[in-house]
Every structure is written in structure tokens, then in C-alpha cells.
Short mmCIF file of C-alpha atoms in Angstrom, two decimals:
data_model
loop_
_atom_site.label_atom_id
_atom_site.label_comp_id
_atom_site.label_asym_id
_atom_site.label_seq_id
_atom_site.Cartn_x
_atom_site.Cartn_y
_atom_site.Cartn_z
CA MET A 1 73.12 50.03 45.77
CA ASN A 2 70.75 51.75 43.28
CA VAL A 3 71.60 55.16 42.25
CA VAL A 4 68.85 57.01 40.32
CA ALA A 5 70.31 59.50 38.02
CA THR A 6 68.60 63.06 38.00
CA GLU A 7 69.36 65.58 35.04
CA SER A 8 69.84 68.97 35.60
CA PRO A 9 69.14 72.10 33.36
CA ALA A 10 72.78 72.01 32.45
CA THR A 11 72.68 68.43 31.28
CA ASN A 12 69.00 68.52 30.08
CA PRO A 13 68.58 71.87 28.53
CA ASP A 14 65.63 72.90 26.93
CA PRO A 15 64.91 71.48 23.45
CA VAL A 16 64.77 73.57 20.25
CA ARG A 17 61.31 73.79 19.19
CA PRO A 18 60.84 73.25 15.40
CA THR A 19 58.45 75.66 13.52
CA GLY A 20 56.80 75.85 10.07
CA GLU A 21 58.09 73.01 7.91
CA GLU A 22 60.69 71.50 10.09
CA LEU A 23 57.85 70.93 12.79
CA ASP A 24 55.61 69.32 10.02
CA LEU A 25 58.50 67.00 9.16
CA GLN A 26 59.29 66.25 12.64
CA ARG A 27 55.88 65.02 13.42
CA ALA A 28 55.40 62.93 10.10
CA ALA A 29 58.46 61.07 11.33
CA ILE A 30 57.23 60.92 14.80
CA ALA A 31 53.96 59.61 13.21
CA GLY A 32 55.85 57.31 10.85
CA LEU A 33 57.65 55.50 13.78
CA GLY A 34 54.41 55.16 16.01
CA HIS A 35 52.65 53.47 13.06
CA GLU A 36 55.38 50.81 12.74
CA LEU A 37 55.52 50.64 16.50
CA ARG A 38 51.90 50.07 16.62
CA ALA A 39 52.37 47.17 13.80
CA LEU A 40 55.14 45.71 16.02
CA VAL A 41 52.94 45.64 19.16
CA ASP A 42 50.02 44.04 17.31
CA ALA A 43 52.31 41.47 15.71
CA THR A 44 53.96 40.57 19.04
CA VAL A 45 50.65 40.10 20.93
CA ARG A 46 49.31 37.72 18.18
CA THR A 47 52.40 35.66 17.16
CA ALA A 48 52.93 31.96 17.75
CA ALA A 49 56.48 32.56 16.73
CA SER A 50 59.21 29.75 18.08
CA THR A 51 61.29 30.63 21.27
CA GLU A 52 64.21 31.25 18.81
CA VAL A 53 62.64 33.71 16.86
CA LEU A 54 61.49 35.45 19.81
CA HIS A 55 65.17 35.66 21.40
CA ARG A 56 66.30 36.87 17.90
CA VAL A 57 63.67 39.49 17.67
CA THR A 58 64.22 40.74 21.36
CA ASP A 59 68.02 41.26 20.32
CA GLY A 60 66.97 43.24 17.10
CA VAL A 61 64.37 45.40 19.28
CA ARG A 62 67.19 46.08 21.87
CA ARG A 63 69.45 47.23 19.11
CA LEU A 64 67.00 49.63 17.93
CA THR A 65 66.27 51.10 21.00
CA GLY A 66 69.95 51.82 21.51
CA GLN A 67 69.62 54.19 18.04
CA LEU A 68 67.30 56.13 20.00
CA THR A 69 70.32 58.31 21.29
CA GLY A 70 70.82 62.02 22.25
CA ARG A 71 68.63 64.13 24.91
CA ARG A 72 65.54 62.67 26.52
CA ARG A 73 62.65 64.26 27.80
CA VAL A 74 62.09 64.50 31.49
CA ARG A 75 58.64 63.82 33.38
CA ALA A 76 56.37 66.92 32.99
CA GLU A 77 58.41 68.37 30.27
CA ILE A 78 56.01 69.19 27.26
CA PRO A 79 57.66 68.03 23.92
CA ALA A 80 58.70 70.00 21.60
CA VAL A 81 56.38 68.88 18.86
CA ASP A 82 53.45 69.40 21.23
CA ARG A 83 50.97 72.49 21.51
CA PHE A 84 49.72 72.63 25.29
CA PRO A 85 47.04 73.17 26.25
CA GLY A 86 44.34 72.75 23.15
CA GLY A 87 46.53 71.28 20.92
CA VAL A 88 48.50 68.43 19.11
CA ARG A 89 49.83 65.54 21.94
CA MET A 90 52.16 63.55 19.60
CA TYR A 91 52.68 60.92 22.42
CA SER A 92 49.09 60.97 23.78
CA PRO A 93 48.04 57.11 24.81
CA VAL A 94 44.73 57.71 23.36
CA THR A 95 44.97 60.44 20.33
CA GLY A 96 49.01 60.70 20.06
CA ALA A 97 49.92 59.36 16.31
CA GLY A 98 53.58 58.78 17.83
CA SER A 99 52.35 56.54 20.74
CA PRO A 100 52.79 52.55 20.45
CA LEU A 101 49.88 52.41 22.90
CA ALA A 102 47.25 54.64 21.19
CA PRO A 103 44.59 53.37 18.95
CA PRO A 104 44.90 56.57 17.61
CA MET A 105 41.77 58.45 18.32
CA GLU A 106 41.21 60.98 15.76
CA VAL A 107 38.85 63.93 17.47
CA THR A 108 36.56 66.35 15.13
CA ARG A 109 33.97 68.92 16.34
CA ASP A 110 30.33 67.89 16.08
CA GLY A 111 27.43 70.17 16.79
CA ASP A 112 27.64 71.27 20.54
CA GLY A 113 30.06 68.16 21.10
CA VAL A 114 33.06 66.16 19.55
CA VAL A 115 33.44 63.00 18.25
CA GLY A 116 36.41 60.71 18.21
CA ARG A 117 36.97 57.67 15.83
CA CYS A 118 39.49 54.72 16.14
CA THR A 119 39.58 51.16 16.00
CA LEU A 120 40.97 49.08 19.28
CA GLY A 121 43.15 46.14 18.32
CA ILE A 122 44.37 42.99 19.96
CA ALA A 123 46.46 45.23 22.15
CA HIS A 124 43.69 46.56 23.94
CA GLU A 125 41.63 43.20 24.65
CA GLY A 126 40.10 42.57 27.98
CA PRO A 127 37.78 39.38 27.46
CA PRO A 128 38.61 37.57 24.28
CA GLY A 129 37.59 39.34 20.96
CA TYR A 130 36.73 42.65 23.21
CA GLY A 131 38.20 45.82 24.46
CA HIS A 132 39.29 46.17 28.23
CA GLY A 133 36.99 48.04 30.04
CA GLY A 134 39.45 50.26 31.50
CA MET A 135 40.37 51.45 27.29
CA SER A 136 36.70 52.28 27.04
CA ALA A 137 36.94 54.58 30.40
CA MET A 138 40.05 55.76 28.89
CA LEU A 139 38.91 56.91 25.48
CA LEU A 140 35.92 58.37 27.07
CA ASP A 141 37.64 60.35 29.83
CA GLU A 142 40.16 61.55 26.83
CA LEU A 143 37.23 62.74 24.50
CA MET A 144 35.20 64.34 27.63
CA GLY A 145 38.39 66.46 28.26
CA TRP A 146 38.30 67.42 24.36
CA ALA A 147 34.66 68.41 24.89
CA CYS A 148 35.43 70.70 27.69
CA ALA A 149 38.20 72.32 25.72
CA ALA A 150 35.87 72.66 22.78
CA ALA A 151 33.67 74.71 24.74
CA GLY A 152 36.12 76.99 25.86
CA MET A 153 36.52 75.59 29.43
CA PRO A 154 39.61 73.47 29.65
CA GLY A 155 39.19 71.30 32.80
CA MET A 156 40.82 68.38 34.44
CA THR A 157 38.98 65.26 35.65
CA VAL A 158 37.19 65.12 39.29
CA SER A 159 34.95 62.28 38.51
CA LEU A 160 34.36 59.39 36.01
CA GLN A 161 31.07 56.98 36.06
CA VAL A 162 31.37 54.52 33.33
CA ARG A 163 28.41 52.04 32.55
CA TYR A 164 28.71 48.94 30.13
CA HIS A 165 25.81 48.15 28.38
CA ARG A 166 27.65 45.63 25.70
CA PRO A 167 31.16 44.81 25.15
CA VAL A 168 33.28 46.59 22.81
CA PRO A 169 34.21 44.77 19.62
CA LEU A 170 38.03 44.70 18.67
CA GLU A 171 39.15 45.69 15.07
CA ALA A 172 35.58 47.40 14.49
CA PRO A 173 35.83 51.37 13.74
CA LEU A 174 34.49 52.85 16.86
CA ARG A 175 32.70 56.33 17.45
CA VAL A 176 33.10 57.72 20.59
CA TYR A 177 31.03 61.12 21.37
CA ALA A 178 30.89 63.82 24.21
CA ARG A 179 29.71 67.05 24.90
CA VAL A 180 29.44 69.51 27.95
CA THR A 181 25.90 69.36 29.47
CA GLY A 182 26.42 72.19 32.41
CA THR A 183 28.63 74.20 34.38
CA GLU A 184 28.53 75.23 38.16
CA GLY A 185 31.30 77.60 38.84
CA ARG A 186 34.74 75.93 37.95
CA LYS A 187 32.68 72.49 37.59
CA ILE A 188 31.79 71.19 34.18
CA PHE A 189 29.41 68.47 33.62
CA VAL A 190 30.19 66.11 30.60
CA ASP A 191 28.34 63.40 29.01
CA GLY A 192 30.30 60.50 26.86
CA SER A 193 29.17 57.73 24.89
CA ILE A 194 30.83 54.68 22.65
CA SER A 195 29.09 52.86 19.71
CA THR A 196 30.29 51.44 16.48
CA GLU A 197 30.11 52.95 13.10
CA GLU A 198 28.38 50.22 11.64
CA ASP A 199 25.27 50.89 14.10
CA PRO A 200 25.89 54.46 15.71
CA SER A 201 22.08 53.96 17.17
CA VAL A 202 23.43 51.13 19.51
CA VAL A 203 25.33 52.48 22.45
CA VAL A 204 27.80 50.10 23.80
CA VAL A 205 29.23 52.33 26.81
CA THR A 206 28.10 55.55 28.25
CA ALA A 207 29.68 57.62 31.16
CA ASP A 208 29.10 60.85 32.99
CA GLY A 209 31.57 63.12 34.10
CA VAL A 210 32.70 65.83 36.38
CA PHE A 211 35.67 67.98 35.43
CA VAL A 212 36.97 71.42 37.08
CA SER A 213 39.12 74.41 35.44
CA PRO A 214 41.78 74.93 37.59
CA ASP A 215 42.22 78.70 38.71
CA PRO A 216 45.52 80.26 37.72
CA ASP A 217 47.79 79.72 40.65
CA ARG A 218 46.79 76.02 40.58
CA THR A 219 47.50 75.75 36.78
CA ARG A 220 51.20 77.26 37.10
CA ALA A 221 51.43 74.90 39.99
CA LEU A 222 50.41 72.03 38.05
CA PHE A 223 52.15 72.77 34.67
CA PRO A 224 55.04 74.55 35.74
CA ASN A 225 56.58 74.29 31.90
CA VAL A 226 53.65 76.13 30.17
CA ARG A 227 54.50 79.76 29.23
#
């Protein structure tokens, strides 16, 4: 019989949230670990090492995992180093510097929209040499959400229509762009695109989406840990 352990507030108390210099140091440490984990993931999906080496590395990784002791974050809990909504997300699979999955994408304002810059690696491969289509959709969905927040209307995705014009190259700097094109009540309409930094005039993927700003009651129900 499998027993699923659940953590109560008594055994999983609220984390102490770092501030000031302590917060900067914690985020830097998380980003450093994330960087090395992404390097490990890249080496893992590229390697042609022998079975013996793979077993030895597996044992080493298992020992490293065992060193990450102490309190563990539970589902829906906002990390102590994050600022949600509308701020740093250290473990986001798209923008998180601490995520081994993220490219990670850096986001800046650009006129009436936002621009994201990142490079997809071999770990994000779909067709040989090109990015997985789901990665393109994830990049666009994330940045279109940033565009809503930048326009002062944070929202959640209701629909996302993605069109693939050309394959997205791996290991090539990408430029992702998104902007709000209109609103209707709580609905927010957003356009997005992906091109390469080398030739930003050639769009390889486009998308249009509908986002919705949840009302206060719905927001509290969805995100009970947001104070």
C-alpha cells in the first residue's frame, strides 16, 4: 500500500522571507545553482558516455539531491524569494534563473509591448536541430501574460492560437515580442511573435491569445497564499 504524506502547517511552517541584501544573496545562490543544473541537463542530453560513466554520474546526482535537505515548498506555495504577482519568479520554467528547465528568457519593456530574449538548447529540441513546438507556445504564452501585466491588466490565458511559419532554430538567440491589442470587459486580447535576433524582420512563429483578469473573489480562490 502506498502512503501519501501530507504536510500540515505545524510541520511545514511559513518560510522566513528574506529581505534586502539577504534576498539578493539568496536569489544569486539560486540563480547559480540553476545555471549549473542547466549545464548538467545540456551535458546529459548531448552525452555519448559509456554505461559505466552514466551509472557513476547517476549515483553522484543522487547524492547531491540528498544534500537539499530541510523544509520543502508545497504545491501552490509562493517561494519566499518570489514577488507574486507582477514580479520575480525564480523557478518559472520560462523566465526563472533558478529553473533547470528554463532557457531562461529575459523580459524588458519595448514601446507598447514587451520583448523576451532567450536561446533554446538541445534539451528543448523537437525536430533535430529545431525547437519543440510546445516550447514556442510556452514562450509566447508567458510573454503575452507579461504584456497584460505591463499594460496594468494581469490576466490568465483563456485561449492561445499559435501559427508556425518556420522551424525555430536551436542555439540561436531569439526575440519574442508581445503586446495588448484590445480589451472587452475583463477580456484582454494579445498578439505575440518569435523571430531570431539575427534577422528580427523574419517572423517564425506568431500567436494571438485571449486572457482574462479574474475578479477579486476568483483571485482569492485561485491564489489563497497571495496576501
